XYZ file of C-alpha atoms in Angstrom:
684
model
C -60.312 -87.854 -56.497
C -59.069 -87.319 -60.062
C -58.241 -83.703 -59.213
C -56.289 -84.824 -56.113
C -54.351 -87.390 -58.142
C -53.547 -84.654 -60.690
C -52.208 -82.387 -57.941
C -50.074 -85.232 -56.549
C -48.611 -85.914 -60.011
C -47.769 -82.211 -60.535
C -46.037 -81.949 -57.170
C -44.169 -85.188 -57.834
C -42.856 -83.827 -61.116
C -41.930 -80.506 -59.428
C -39.953 -82.186 -56.649
C -38.254 -84.547 -59.120
C -37.121 -81.537 -61.163
C -35.822 -79.853 -58.022
C -33.950 -83.026 -57.070
C -32.094 -83.121 -60.405
C -31.475 -79.385 -60.447
C -27.921 -78.684 -59.364
C -27.918 -75.835 -56.886
C -25.466 -72.959 -57.122
C -25.034 -72.763 -53.370
C -22.924 -75.297 -51.526
C -24.981 -75.017 -48.354
C -28.133 -76.103 -50.180
C -28.273 -79.850 -50.780
C -31.927 -80.124 -51.785
C -33.338 -77.069 -53.587
C -36.195 -75.319 -51.832
C -38.433 -72.457 -52.804
C -36.159 -70.054 -50.865
C -33.037 -71.313 -52.605
C -34.682 -70.965 -56.023
C -35.770 -67.395 -55.294
C -32.287 -66.641 -53.911
C -30.656 -68.045 -57.007
C -32.786 -65.914 -59.309
C -31.858 -62.740 -57.394
C -28.231 -63.884 -57.304
C -28.180 -64.433 -61.076
C -29.520 -60.933 -61.662
C -26.936 -59.542 -59.239
C -24.057 -61.235 -61.069
C -25.301 -59.912 -64.400
C -25.660 -56.385 -62.974
C -22.128 -56.580 -61.571
C -20.663 -57.436 -64.958
C -22.575 -54.509 -66.492
C -20.870 -52.171 -64.022
C -24.141 -51.431 -62.199
C -22.683 -52.025 -58.742
C -25.440 -50.360 -56.708
C -28.009 -52.474 -58.506
C -25.900 -55.581 -57.891
C -25.714 -54.772 -54.175
C -29.512 -54.555 -54.030
C -29.914 -57.916 -55.812
C -27.412 -59.695 -53.570
C -29.073 -58.305 -50.452
C -32.423 -59.525 -51.774
C -30.892 -62.964 -52.283
C -29.641 -62.928 -48.689
C -33.172 -62.437 -47.397
C -33.846 -65.994 -48.627
C -30.458 -67.498 -47.666
C -29.009 -65.193 -44.968
C -25.729 -67.021 -44.364
C -24.870 -68.205 -47.872
C -21.127 -67.574 -48.277
C -21.147 -67.296 -52.072
C -23.758 -64.520 -51.994
C -21.869 -62.706 -49.220
C -18.637 -62.987 -51.219
C -20.297 -61.403 -54.261
C -21.919 -58.732 -52.111
C -18.454 -57.855 -50.767
C -17.114 -57.701 -54.349
C -19.853 -55.263 -55.302
C -19.149 -53.096 -52.241
C -15.437 -53.145 -53.089
C -15.999 -52.018 -56.687
C -18.370 -49.360 -55.364
C -15.612 -47.907 -53.174
C -17.073 -49.057 -49.847
C -14.014 -51.054 -48.878
C -14.746 -51.077 -45.143
C -18.134 -52.704 -45.690
C -16.617 -55.172 -48.169
C -13.982 -56.221 -45.646
C -16.644 -56.817 -42.985
C -18.530 -59.221 -45.260
C -15.360 -60.986 -46.384
C -14.250 -61.364 -42.767
C -17.608 -62.929 -41.901
C -17.371 -65.587 -44.620
C -13.677 -66.132 -43.940
C -14.443 -66.857 -40.288
C -17.017 -69.373 -41.519
C -14.284 -71.231 -43.421
C -14.973 -69.815 -46.909
C -12.280 -68.568 -49.293
C -9.189 -70.007 -47.625
C -5.774 -68.387 -48.063
C -6.833 -66.622 -51.253
C -9.492 -64.573 -49.477
C -7.237 -63.951 -46.464
C -4.497 -62.608 -48.728
C -6.962 -60.366 -50.568
C -8.238 -58.862 -47.307
C -4.688 -58.298 -46.052
C -3.708 -56.389 -49.201
C -6.835 -54.211 -49.142
C -6.283 -53.376 -45.466
C -2.663 -52.415 -46.160
C -3.722 -50.182 -49.037
C -6.224 -48.345 -46.885
C -3.505 -47.540 -44.335
C -0.444 -46.956 -46.518
C -1.986 -45.784 -49.807
C 0.634 -45.062 -52.480
C 3.037 -43.173 -50.232
C 6.669 -43.420 -51.283
C 8.810 -45.139 -48.645
C 12.419 -43.949 -49.016
C 13.594 -46.484 -46.430
C 11.928 -49.515 -48.100
C 14.119 -52.596 -48.390
C 14.405 -54.217 -51.796
C 15.387 -57.795 -52.571
C 15.941 -59.628 -55.817
C 12.691 -60.806 -57.401
C 14.332 -62.098 -60.567
C 17.141 -61.405 -62.991
C 17.977 -61.233 -66.686
C 21.398 -62.887 -67.103
C 23.728 -61.671 -69.822
C 24.687 -65.247 -70.649
C 22.512 -68.380 -70.723
C 24.501 -71.609 -71.063
C 26.895 -70.796 -73.925
C 24.666 -68.126 -75.497
C 25.677 -64.500 -74.947
C 22.639 -62.215 -74.556
C 24.536 -59.050 -73.616
C 27.801 -58.140 -71.939
C 28.529 -55.734 -69.048
C 25.258 -53.794 -68.662
C 25.967 -50.170 -67.744
C 22.508 -48.582 -67.790
C 18.827 -49.500 -67.807
C 15.851 -47.407 -68.888
C 12.358 -48.815 -68.223
C 9.617 -48.042 -70.755
C 5.950 -47.202 -70.046
C 4.834 -50.479 -71.677
C 6.770 -52.651 -69.208
C 9.755 -53.352 -71.462
C 13.259 -52.145 -70.565
C 16.144 -50.747 -72.573
C 19.455 -52.286 -71.461
C 22.677 -50.572 -72.529
C 25.532 -53.066 -72.845
C 28.996 -51.547 -72.430
C 30.837 -54.793 -73.217
C 28.878 -55.842 -76.323
C 28.387 -52.264 -77.620
C 24.644 -52.480 -78.116
C 21.255 -51.389 -76.887
C 18.722 -54.159 -76.351
C 15.053 -54.111 -75.401
C 13.767 -56.881 -73.107
C 10.215 -57.622 -71.975
C 9.037 -58.357 -68.420
C 9.930 -62.032 -68.827
C 13.504 -61.285 -69.916
C 13.070 -62.103 -73.606
C 14.923 -59.901 -76.098
C 12.474 -57.866 -78.179
C 14.948 -55.762 -80.147
C 18.705 -55.354 -80.572
C 20.272 -52.061 -81.734
C 23.903 -51.563 -82.732
C 23.824 -47.768 -83.161
C 25.360 -45.777 -86.047
C 27.165 -47.398 -88.984
C 30.416 -47.640 -87.053
C 28.541 -48.921 -83.994
C 28.540 -47.779 -80.382
C 31.920 -47.307 -78.706
C 31.564 -48.375 -75.049
C 28.122 -46.897 -74.344
C 27.803 -45.801 -70.718
C 24.497 -44.072 -69.888
C 21.030 -43.722 -71.369
C 18.263 -41.154 -70.808
C 14.977 -40.248 -72.498
C 13.982 -36.807 -73.775
C 10.436 -35.400 -73.575
C 9.650 -36.463 -77.166
C 10.682 -40.068 -76.432
C 14.046 -39.903 -78.205
C 17.090 -41.417 -76.491
C 20.510 -39.989 -75.599
C 23.493 -42.303 -75.100
C 26.917 -41.337 -73.788
C 29.829 -43.259 -75.340
C 32.754 -43.494 -72.949
C 35.438 -44.533 -75.468
C 33.865 -42.647 -78.370
C 33.909 -39.298 -76.490
C 30.524 -38.383 -77.909
C 26.784 -38.306 -77.272
C 24.506 -40.204 -79.651
C 20.859 -39.320 -80.304
C 18.390 -42.064 -81.271
C 14.690 -41.689 -82.002
C 12.066 -43.316 -79.745
C 12.396 -46.613 -81.651
C 16.178 -46.659 -81.301
C 17.034 -45.534 -84.834
C 20.198 -43.447 -85.176
C 19.680 -39.698 -85.656
C 23.054 -38.033 -85.010
C 26.075 -37.786 -82.716
C 27.726 -34.717 -81.201
C 30.748 -33.922 -79.083
C 34.383 -34.814 -79.798
C 37.546 -35.754 -77.943
C 39.368 -32.891 -76.246
C 39.353 -30.316 -73.477
C 37.632 -27.434 -75.284
C 34.033 -26.247 -75.418
C 31.706 -29.157 -76.176
C 34.564 -31.645 -76.069
C 34.794 -34.735 -73.881
C 37.237 -37.274 -72.501
C 35.387 -40.270 -71.127
C 31.769 -39.020 -70.849
C 29.759 -40.993 -68.324
C 26.328 -40.025 -66.961
C 23.599 -37.790 -68.426
C 20.776 -35.542 -67.202
C 18.356 -32.949 -68.635
C 17.128 -29.664 -67.172
C 13.706 -28.083 -67.756
C 14.892 -26.555 -71.062
C 16.268 -29.949 -72.161
C 19.837 -28.734 -71.988
C 22.049 -31.827 -71.776
C 24.444 -32.265 -68.841
C 27.149 -34.948 -68.984
C 29.817 -35.800 -66.432
C 33.176 -35.596 -68.230
C 35.255 -38.017 -66.179
C 38.582 -37.477 -67.967
C 38.422 -33.696 -67.643
C 36.900 -33.811 -64.114
C 34.012 -31.503 -65.007
C 30.408 -31.343 -66.198
C 29.855 -30.350 -69.833
C 26.600 -28.691 -70.914
C 25.052 -28.874 -74.406
C 21.840 -27.261 -75.618
C 18.996 -29.511 -76.754
C 20.365 -29.567 -80.306
C 23.819 -30.713 -79.168
C 25.715 -27.428 -79.319
C 28.316 -26.996 -76.567
C 27.375 -24.226 -74.114
C 29.816 -24.301 -71.173
C 31.358 -26.514 -68.516
C 31.682 -26.322 -64.737
C 33.087 -28.163 -61.731
C 36.648 -26.844 -61.695
C 38.245 -25.369 -58.603
C 36.961 -21.934 -57.541
C 37.266 -19.675 -54.549
C 34.349 -21.433 -52.851
C 34.689 -24.995 -54.210
C 37.655 -27.383 -54.192
C 36.676 -28.757 -57.594
C 35.414 -32.138 -58.777
C 37.907 -34.992 -58.560
C 36.113 -37.834 -60.383
C 32.533 -36.786 -61.337
C 30.197 -39.703 -61.979
C 26.413 -39.656 -61.365
C 24.359 -36.568 -62.140
C 20.697 -35.737 -61.471
C 18.576 -32.609 -61.844
C 15.554 -31.624 -59.761
C 13.799 -28.269 -60.156
C 16.835 -27.101 -62.169
C 19.293 -27.729 -59.350
C 22.132 -29.950 -60.568
C 23.434 -32.663 -58.225
C 26.785 -34.295 -59.022
C 28.343 -37.313 -57.298
C 32.119 -37.577 -56.988
C 33.770 -40.997 -56.850
C 36.967 -39.351 -55.632
C 35.432 -37.809 -52.526
C 32.331 -39.951 -51.968
C 30.015 -36.916 -51.678
C 27.245 -35.201 -53.659
C 27.472 -31.491 -54.584
C 24.802 -29.093 -55.844
C 25.077 -26.406 -58.534
C 22.685 -23.982 -60.223
C 22.009 -24.002 -63.975
C 24.898 -21.635 -64.584
C 27.290 -24.031 -62.873
C 27.726 -22.004 -59.713
C 28.500 -24.094 -56.637
C 25.594 -24.060 -54.153
C 26.671 -26.460 -51.443
C 27.136 -30.008 -50.244
C 24.043 -32.262 -50.361
C 25.683 -35.397 -48.937
C 28.840 -35.383 -46.830
C 32.085 -36.589 -48.365
C 33.157 -40.205 -47.702
C 29.481 -41.245 -47.473
C 29.757 -43.358 -50.641
C 32.446 -45.834 -51.681
C 32.180 -45.473 -55.454
C 29.000 -43.642 -56.477
C 27.781 -44.225 -60.021
C 24.483 -43.301 -61.745
C 21.960 -41.089 -59.954
C 18.321 -41.263 -61.094
C 15.357 -39.220 -59.867
C 12.441 -40.933 -58.139
C 9.966 -38.220 -57.164
C 11.718 -35.956 -54.664
C 14.431 -38.539 -53.998
C 17.627 -39.588 -55.760
C 18.414 -43.265 -56.295
C 22.185 -43.697 -56.300
C 24.162 -46.824 -57.135
C 27.217 -47.274 -54.942
C 29.466 -50.271 -55.531
C 27.349 -53.234 -54.306
C 24.442 -51.272 -52.805
C 21.564 -48.964 -53.763
C 20.720 -45.924 -51.656
C 18.072 -43.219 -51.577
C 18.960 -39.594 -50.919
C 16.295 -37.253 -49.545
C 16.742 -33.928 -51.341
C 15.068 -32.016 -48.519
C 17.490 -33.152 -45.831
C 20.373 -34.937 -47.526
C 19.596 -38.067 -45.491
C 20.794 -41.342 -46.998
C 18.891 -44.658 -46.740
C 20.247 -48.007 -47.856
C 17.574 -49.786 -49.908
C 19.351 -52.847 -51.266
C 22.663 -54.694 -51.178
C 23.917 -57.479 -53.433
C 25.984 -59.156 -50.693
C 29.532 -60.450 -50.897
C 29.435 -61.803 -54.449
C 31.505 -59.887 -57.034
C 29.314 -56.942 -57.917
C 29.472 -53.419 -59.289
C 26.120 -51.745 -59.680
C 26.271 -48.933 -62.216
C 22.606 -48.000 -62.494
C 19.302 -48.545 -60.672
C 16.010 -47.100 -61.910
C 12.371 -47.498 -60.748
C 10.157 -49.049 -63.402
C 6.473 -48.692 -64.177
C 5.591 -51.798 -62.125
C 7.034 -50.489 -58.854
C 10.269 -52.505 -59.073
C 13.881 -51.421 -59.383
C 15.743 -52.349 -62.567
C 19.409 -52.730 -61.642
C 22.428 -53.038 -63.962
C 25.271 -55.045 -62.401
C 28.361 -54.487 -64.538
C 30.606 -57.100 -62.915
C 28.132 -59.978 -62.549
C 26.795 -59.319 -66.068
C 23.148 -59.324 -64.965
C 20.147 -57.036 -64.806
C 18.285 -57.550 -61.530
C 14.621 -56.902 -60.912
C 14.285 -55.887 -57.274
C 11.024 -55.607 -55.352
C 10.244 -54.440 -51.852
C 10.140 -57.245 -49.303
C 6.390 -56.871 -48.734
C 5.716 -57.079 -52.487
C 7.768 -60.222 -52.907
C 6.210 -62.010 -49.936
C 2.646 -60.825 -50.543
C 2.561 -61.453 -54.284
C 0.396 -59.817 -56.932
C -3.169 -58.559 -56.521
C -5.192 -60.200 -59.303
C -8.834 -59.237 -59.747
C -11.292 -60.511 -62.366
C -13.458 -57.468 -63.081
C -15.751 -58.647 -65.870
C -16.768 -61.821 -67.686
C -18.301 -61.616 -71.181
C -20.357 -64.631 -72.276
C -22.530 -63.330 -75.139
C -20.754 -65.722 -77.547
C -20.610 -68.689 -75.185
C -18.743 -71.082 -75.155
C -16.299 -68.328 -76.156
C -15.649 -66.542 -72.837
C -13.729 -63.303 -72.343
C -12.270 -62.037 -69.057
C -11.148 -58.576 -68.031
C -8.460 -59.008 -65.393
C -6.688 -56.301 -63.404
C -3.171 -57.031 -62.128
C -1.606 -54.754 -59.516
C 1.046 -54.864 -56.826
C 0.230 -54.476 -53.150
C 0.383 -50.675 -53.325
C -2.134 -50.378 -56.150
C 0.461 -49.840 -58.872
C -0.677 -51.488 -62.131
C 1.514 -54.276 -63.497
C 1.988 -53.684 -67.225
C 3.779 -55.516 -70.003
C 2.507 -59.023 -69.199
C 2.334 -61.583 -72.003
C 0.114 -64.603 -72.686
C 2.568 -66.874 -70.868
C 2.080 -64.891 -67.651
C -1.542 -66.109 -67.322
C -3.057 -69.508 -66.599
C -6.858 -69.953 -66.690
C -8.748 -72.921 -65.271
C -12.398 -73.961 -64.881
C -13.007 -75.795 -61.630
C -9.212 -76.347 -61.404
C -9.044 -77.884 -64.921
C -7.138 -76.143 -67.754
C -9.288 -74.351 -70.321
C -9.166 -74.701 -74.085
C -7.832 -72.102 -76.532
C -6.568 -69.618 -73.942
C -5.509 -66.373 -75.620
C -4.396 -62.886 -74.570
C -6.616 -60.535 -76.553
C -4.993 -57.266 -75.492
C -3.722 -54.996 -72.748
C -5.343 -51.700 -71.779
C -1.909 -50.120 -71.326
C -1.575 -50.130 -75.132
C -4.798 -48.147 -75.687
C -4.396 -44.727 -77.290
C -7.974 -43.470 -76.795
C -9.429 -42.176 -73.546
C -12.824 -41.135 -72.196
C -13.050 -37.985 -70.098
C -15.735 -36.520 -67.857
C -15.378 -32.856 -66.936
C -16.974 -31.879 -63.623
C -17.637 -28.142 -63.356
C -17.938 -26.793 -59.831
C -21.100 -24.628 -59.672
C -20.192 -22.766 -56.498
C -20.366 -18.939 -56.663
C -16.567 -18.759 -56.313
C -16.099 -20.874 -59.443
C -18.921 -19.340 -61.482
C -17.007 -16.043 -61.473
C -14.323 -17.611 -63.708
C -16.568 -18.017 -66.726
C -13.914 -17.264 -69.338
C -11.397 -19.659 -67.767
C -13.989 -22.479 -67.615
C -14.932 -22.064 -71.257
C -11.278 -21.933 -72.313
C -10.456 -25.099 -70.353
C -13.384 -27.105 -71.740
C -12.600 -26.101 -75.332
C -8.891 -26.863 -74.979
C -9.517 -30.296 -73.440
C -12.125 -31.147 -76.085
C -9.778 -30.077 -78.877
C -6.878 -32.123 -77.491
C -8.992 -35.312 -77.708
C -8.829 -35.017 -81.517
C -12.409 -36.209 -81.964
C -11.686 -39.571 -80.304
C -13.355 -41.054 -77.241
C -16.376 -39.748 -75.380
C -16.509 -36.480 -73.461
C -19.094 -35.845 -70.739
C -19.797 -32.689 -68.779
C -21.266 -32.872 -65.266
C -22.324 -29.842 -63.242
C -21.598 -30.059 -59.527
C -24.569 -28.160 -58.095
C -26.774 -28.907 -55.128
C -28.170 -31.693 -57.308
C -25.512 -32.742 -59.860
C -26.660 -32.913 -63.451
C -25.392 -34.279 -66.762
C -24.953 -31.428 -69.247
C -23.423 -33.196 -72.241
C -22.432 -36.678 -73.450
C -20.949 -37.229 -76.875
C -18.087 -36.486 -79.207
C -15.574 -33.855 -78.051
C -15.725 -32.344 -81.544
C -19.107 -30.780 -80.759
C -17.826 -28.559 -77.947
C -15.917 -26.004 -79.968
C -18.509 -23.332 -79.124
C -19.078 -24.300 -75.465
C -20.273 -21.525 -73.143
C -20.962 -21.602 -69.420
C -24.376 -20.042 -70.073
C -25.474 -23.347 -71.624
C -25.235 -25.136 -68.255
C -28.661 -26.015 -66.866
C -27.584 -26.665 -63.259
C -27.918 -23.485 -61.165
C -25.129 -21.997 -59.054
C -25.370 -23.094 -55.412
C -23.684 -22.487 -52.072
C -24.218 -26.170 -51.211
C -22.715 -28.137 -54.084
C -22.775 -31.928 -53.711
C -19.198 -32.445 -54.852
C -19.139 -36.101 -53.814
C -22.275 -36.969 -55.798
C -20.966 -35.093 -58.842
C -17.651 -36.987 -58.846
C -19.518 -40.221 -58.238
C -21.887 -39.503 -61.145
C -18.914 -38.675 -63.358
C -17.211 -41.975 -62.483
C -20.434 -43.943 -63.103
C -20.441 -42.759 -66.691
C -16.887 -44.007 -67.215
C -17.253 -47.542 -65.806
C -18.143 -49.104 -69.156
C -16.065 -46.718 -71.248
C -12.493 -46.821 -72.485
C -9.947 -48.314 -70.093
C -7.934 -45.093 -70.231
C -10.338 -42.716 -68.466
C -10.326 -39.744 -66.167
C -12.466 -37.217 -64.309
C -11.283 -33.605 -64.677
C -12.543 -31.273 -61.956
C -12.711 -27.542 -62.757
C -12.848 -25.408 -59.622
C -12.081 -21.937 -58.370
C -13.181 -22.763 -54.842
C -10.038 -22.905 -52.715
C -11.759 -22.491 -49.341
C -13.051 -25.296 -47.134
C -16.027 -27.080 -48.646
C -19.464 -26.953 -47.068
C -20.802 -29.817 -44.936
C -23.024 -30.869 -47.857
C -20.078 -31.310 -50.233
C -19.030 -34.726 -48.901
C -22.079 -35.762 -46.882
C -23.033 -38.852 -48.915
C -19.560 -40.266 -49.559
C -16.337 -39.573 -47.685
C -13.218 -38.572 -49.602
C -11.620 -41.947 -48.796
C -14.652 -43.754 -50.281
C -14.491 -41.584 -53.391
C -10.763 -42.259 -53.765
C -11.386 -46.011 -53.415
C -14.213 -45.915 -55.988
C -12.010 -44.128 -58.505
C -8.970 -46.332 -57.856
C -10.873 -49.622 -57.873
C -12.281 -48.737 -61.287
C -9.016 -47.366 -62.753
C -10.219 -43.761 -62.949
C -7.822 -40.893 -62.243
C -8.885 -37.451 -61.016
C -7.237 -34.366 -62.497
C -7.943 -30.961 -60.981
C -7.717 -27.726 -62.935
C -7.369 -24.810 -60.558
C -8.974 -21.639 -61.906
C -7.062 -19.584 -59.342
C -3.444 -19.510 -58.233
C -4.376 -20.233 -54.622
C -3.839 -23.649 -52.964
C -6.697 -26.102 -53.397
C -8.831 -27.350 -50.521
C -7.461 -30.332 -48.612
C -10.291 -32.586 -49.813
C -9.703 -32.036 -53.531
C -5.922 -32.163 -53.187
C -6.222 -35.495 -51.348
C -8.457 -36.993 -54.048
C -6.117 -35.817 -56.795
C -2.991 -37.158 -55.121
C -4.528 -40.548 -54.246
C -5.847 -41.308 -57.755
C -2.741 -40.802 -59.935
C -4.013 -37.395 -60.982
C -2.320 -34.013 -61.280
C -3.193 -30.498 -60.198
C -2.593 -27.750 -62.736
C -3.332 -24.063 -63.167
C -5.773 -23.289 -65.971
C -3.425 -20.763 -67.582
C -0.187 -22.666 -67.061
C 2.549 -21.745 -69.599
C 2.381 -25.082 -71.426
C -1.423 -24.966 -71.631
C -3.851 -27.861 -71.125
C -3.315 -29.532 -74.481
C -1.027 -32.194 -72.964
C -3.617 -33.381 -70.446
C -5.023 -36.068 -72.760
C -1.532 -37.440 -73.410
C -0.970 -37.506 -69.648
C -4.166 -39.506 -69.115
C -3.291 -41.977 -71.871
C 0.222 -42.412 -70.445
C -1.037 -43.445 -66.978
C -0.135 -47.143 -66.516
C -3.115 -49.500 -66.681
C -2.951 -53.122 -65.551
C -6.189 -54.393 -67.154
C -5.871 -57.325 -69.584
C -8.454 -59.059 -71.756
C -8.152 -62.834 -72.134
C -10.365 -65.364 -73.856
C -10.882 -69.122 -73.821
C -13.370 -71.796 -74.846
C -15.441 -73.201 -71.996
C -16.127 -76.925 -71.823
C -18.450 -76.914 -68.802
C -22.076 -78.120 -69.012
C -24.534 -75.224 -68.760
C -27.858 -76.979 -68.085
C -29.462 -74.660 -70.659
C -27.884 -71.614 -69.004
C -28.954 -72.385 -65.442
C -25.562 -73.514 -64.065
C -23.230 -71.113 -62.272
C -19.859 -71.765 -63.921
C -16.547 -71.213 -62.128
C -13.369 -69.691 -63.590
C -9.974 -69.158 -61.970
C -6.891 -67.293 -63.158
C -3.318 -67.243 -61.950
C -0.756 -64.615 -62.946
C 2.983 -65.228 -62.761
C 5.809 -62.691 -63.028
C 9.346 -63.782 -62.167
C 9.138 -65.003 -58.551
C 5.738 -63.485 -57.809
C 2.231 -64.674 -58.495
C -1.384 -63.867 -57.744
C -4.731 -65.562 -58.168
C -8.446 -64.847 -58.338
C -11.530 -66.986 -58.852
C -15.063 -66.034 -59.741
C -18.092 -67.406 -61.591
C -20.705 -66.447 -64.150
C -23.965 -67.550 -65.733
C -23.960 -68.491 -69.426
C -26.774 -67.242 -71.682
C -30.136 -68.955 -71.227
C -31.058 -71.414 -73.944
């Protein structure tokens, strides 16, 4: 009897503890043995997810579902793990299931819609996209003058924008929220009606001065270096210079409105020649305005005729790109991939260089307007200078403005709880990172209540160190290029300047890790040191996947570089475990780009070219004239929309057993996005 009473007491205590225990799962009102086992597996899954071990997290969440098969929170986390792992189709199936059950609301529905759109559209440029105003930076606020008569804009990689003000004779830098970061007046005697602004390869700036009849060179920070050009009709002289462009040799082309010609300077500012006058085959420029250069073909717009003409680098007339009388008053022309963005009175148009077709992208309506310049920025918007209305517009595509931002909490760090840190990725609907955000663009809550001590710790776009994994194709075709492989590895390692981590993966039948460590140790690399044997059946998908796994917890600027000489179709084994779309999703969802170094001069296979194009990477020949030394700078310059924020949590932890919620909202002009997630604090 005593033993029975003892057992009764123990069970009473057990059930009392379970009654007070607050369950993580909404569907469980009274904790049971199954719910406790499910919660333990769920906790381990959440912790694995935040460590970047997504396959392990998937296993834990599936184990948890064996105890609670229809628990929406577990299914939501399982979908998150599948998404981060690149299996977007499977993730969408799970999210759809819980959404149909009433979980997630509009937030989850919006997330699924964006992911579905991305899978169909990708990051394809749409020349016919319609843009509408998403916000503006006025030149005057109340009685305070910010700038006057903007004539040109030049977006920066960090999300800020240079605005050239014709009326107030200055160059100002504004951030994504429209606040002035810097104000530059130019040389000692100041700017004299600055008109256009372009950036050279080294980051320095060139400004044309319409009334000053000169070109001014500033360094990358806007400090005055020198001016060149003078008033007149001779060689290197100008009368009302307007718009600027650079060719592949950095020769400087400027439309000389007063002399109705284009004047060419070398990169140091020495006058070379001019062109555009009447010849046997060309009627001559009447009022040259916008100028753009693509593959060393010079395109010049004429406000007098309303057409666009093409010339070679020597100034010889090549033909008509756009028929005359197409434009009312064309102004600046800026390159956007293989298209030209041209500002024309109160509208913005795109010109297809392949066909000369013209698409109207935006119009300011009937209000007084004269758009002088429109340029795509790093966040996928158009920055537009309206001279007459004295405003700089930020224009977004209609789908972007309606759909909002894609905000995704990737990691939560709680080692120093109650100090909590979040890693948050902010993108637009087409997977372009949103950079340049400030602390005021974020709002963090816990269970819908504001947090304490919110702080923006940093932005990955400012990082100057990258991690790289080199994948060496071990097919017989590639193995024959031993010298080229060794040269490429050494050059990449050297260009990292001893910073970051460099890994080498061999893509054989069974991929293998050959090296992990400092790039400084690979100065004597040889292909003979590779342990993975050459194979006719290389598992390319597993090799790229293994390479990406090693980068998940590395630097936020990171890339896989694939060395291959195999330009034929890949074997059936190459992509048998993961499809190329799943690989592209895995790389993109974890902010990893894929660069491909071609050891031959033959076109790459369709699979590798697709992966490279879809992950912000570049294809390059191993012995290209400029070498491979710039590849690290290219990787570091890729925009990255990951931000780290911190706050102090005030939620009760129940000695580390409670699942704690956190939500974040991101605002930028008229757009916003939101995500919510949870975490377990350390056990006490």
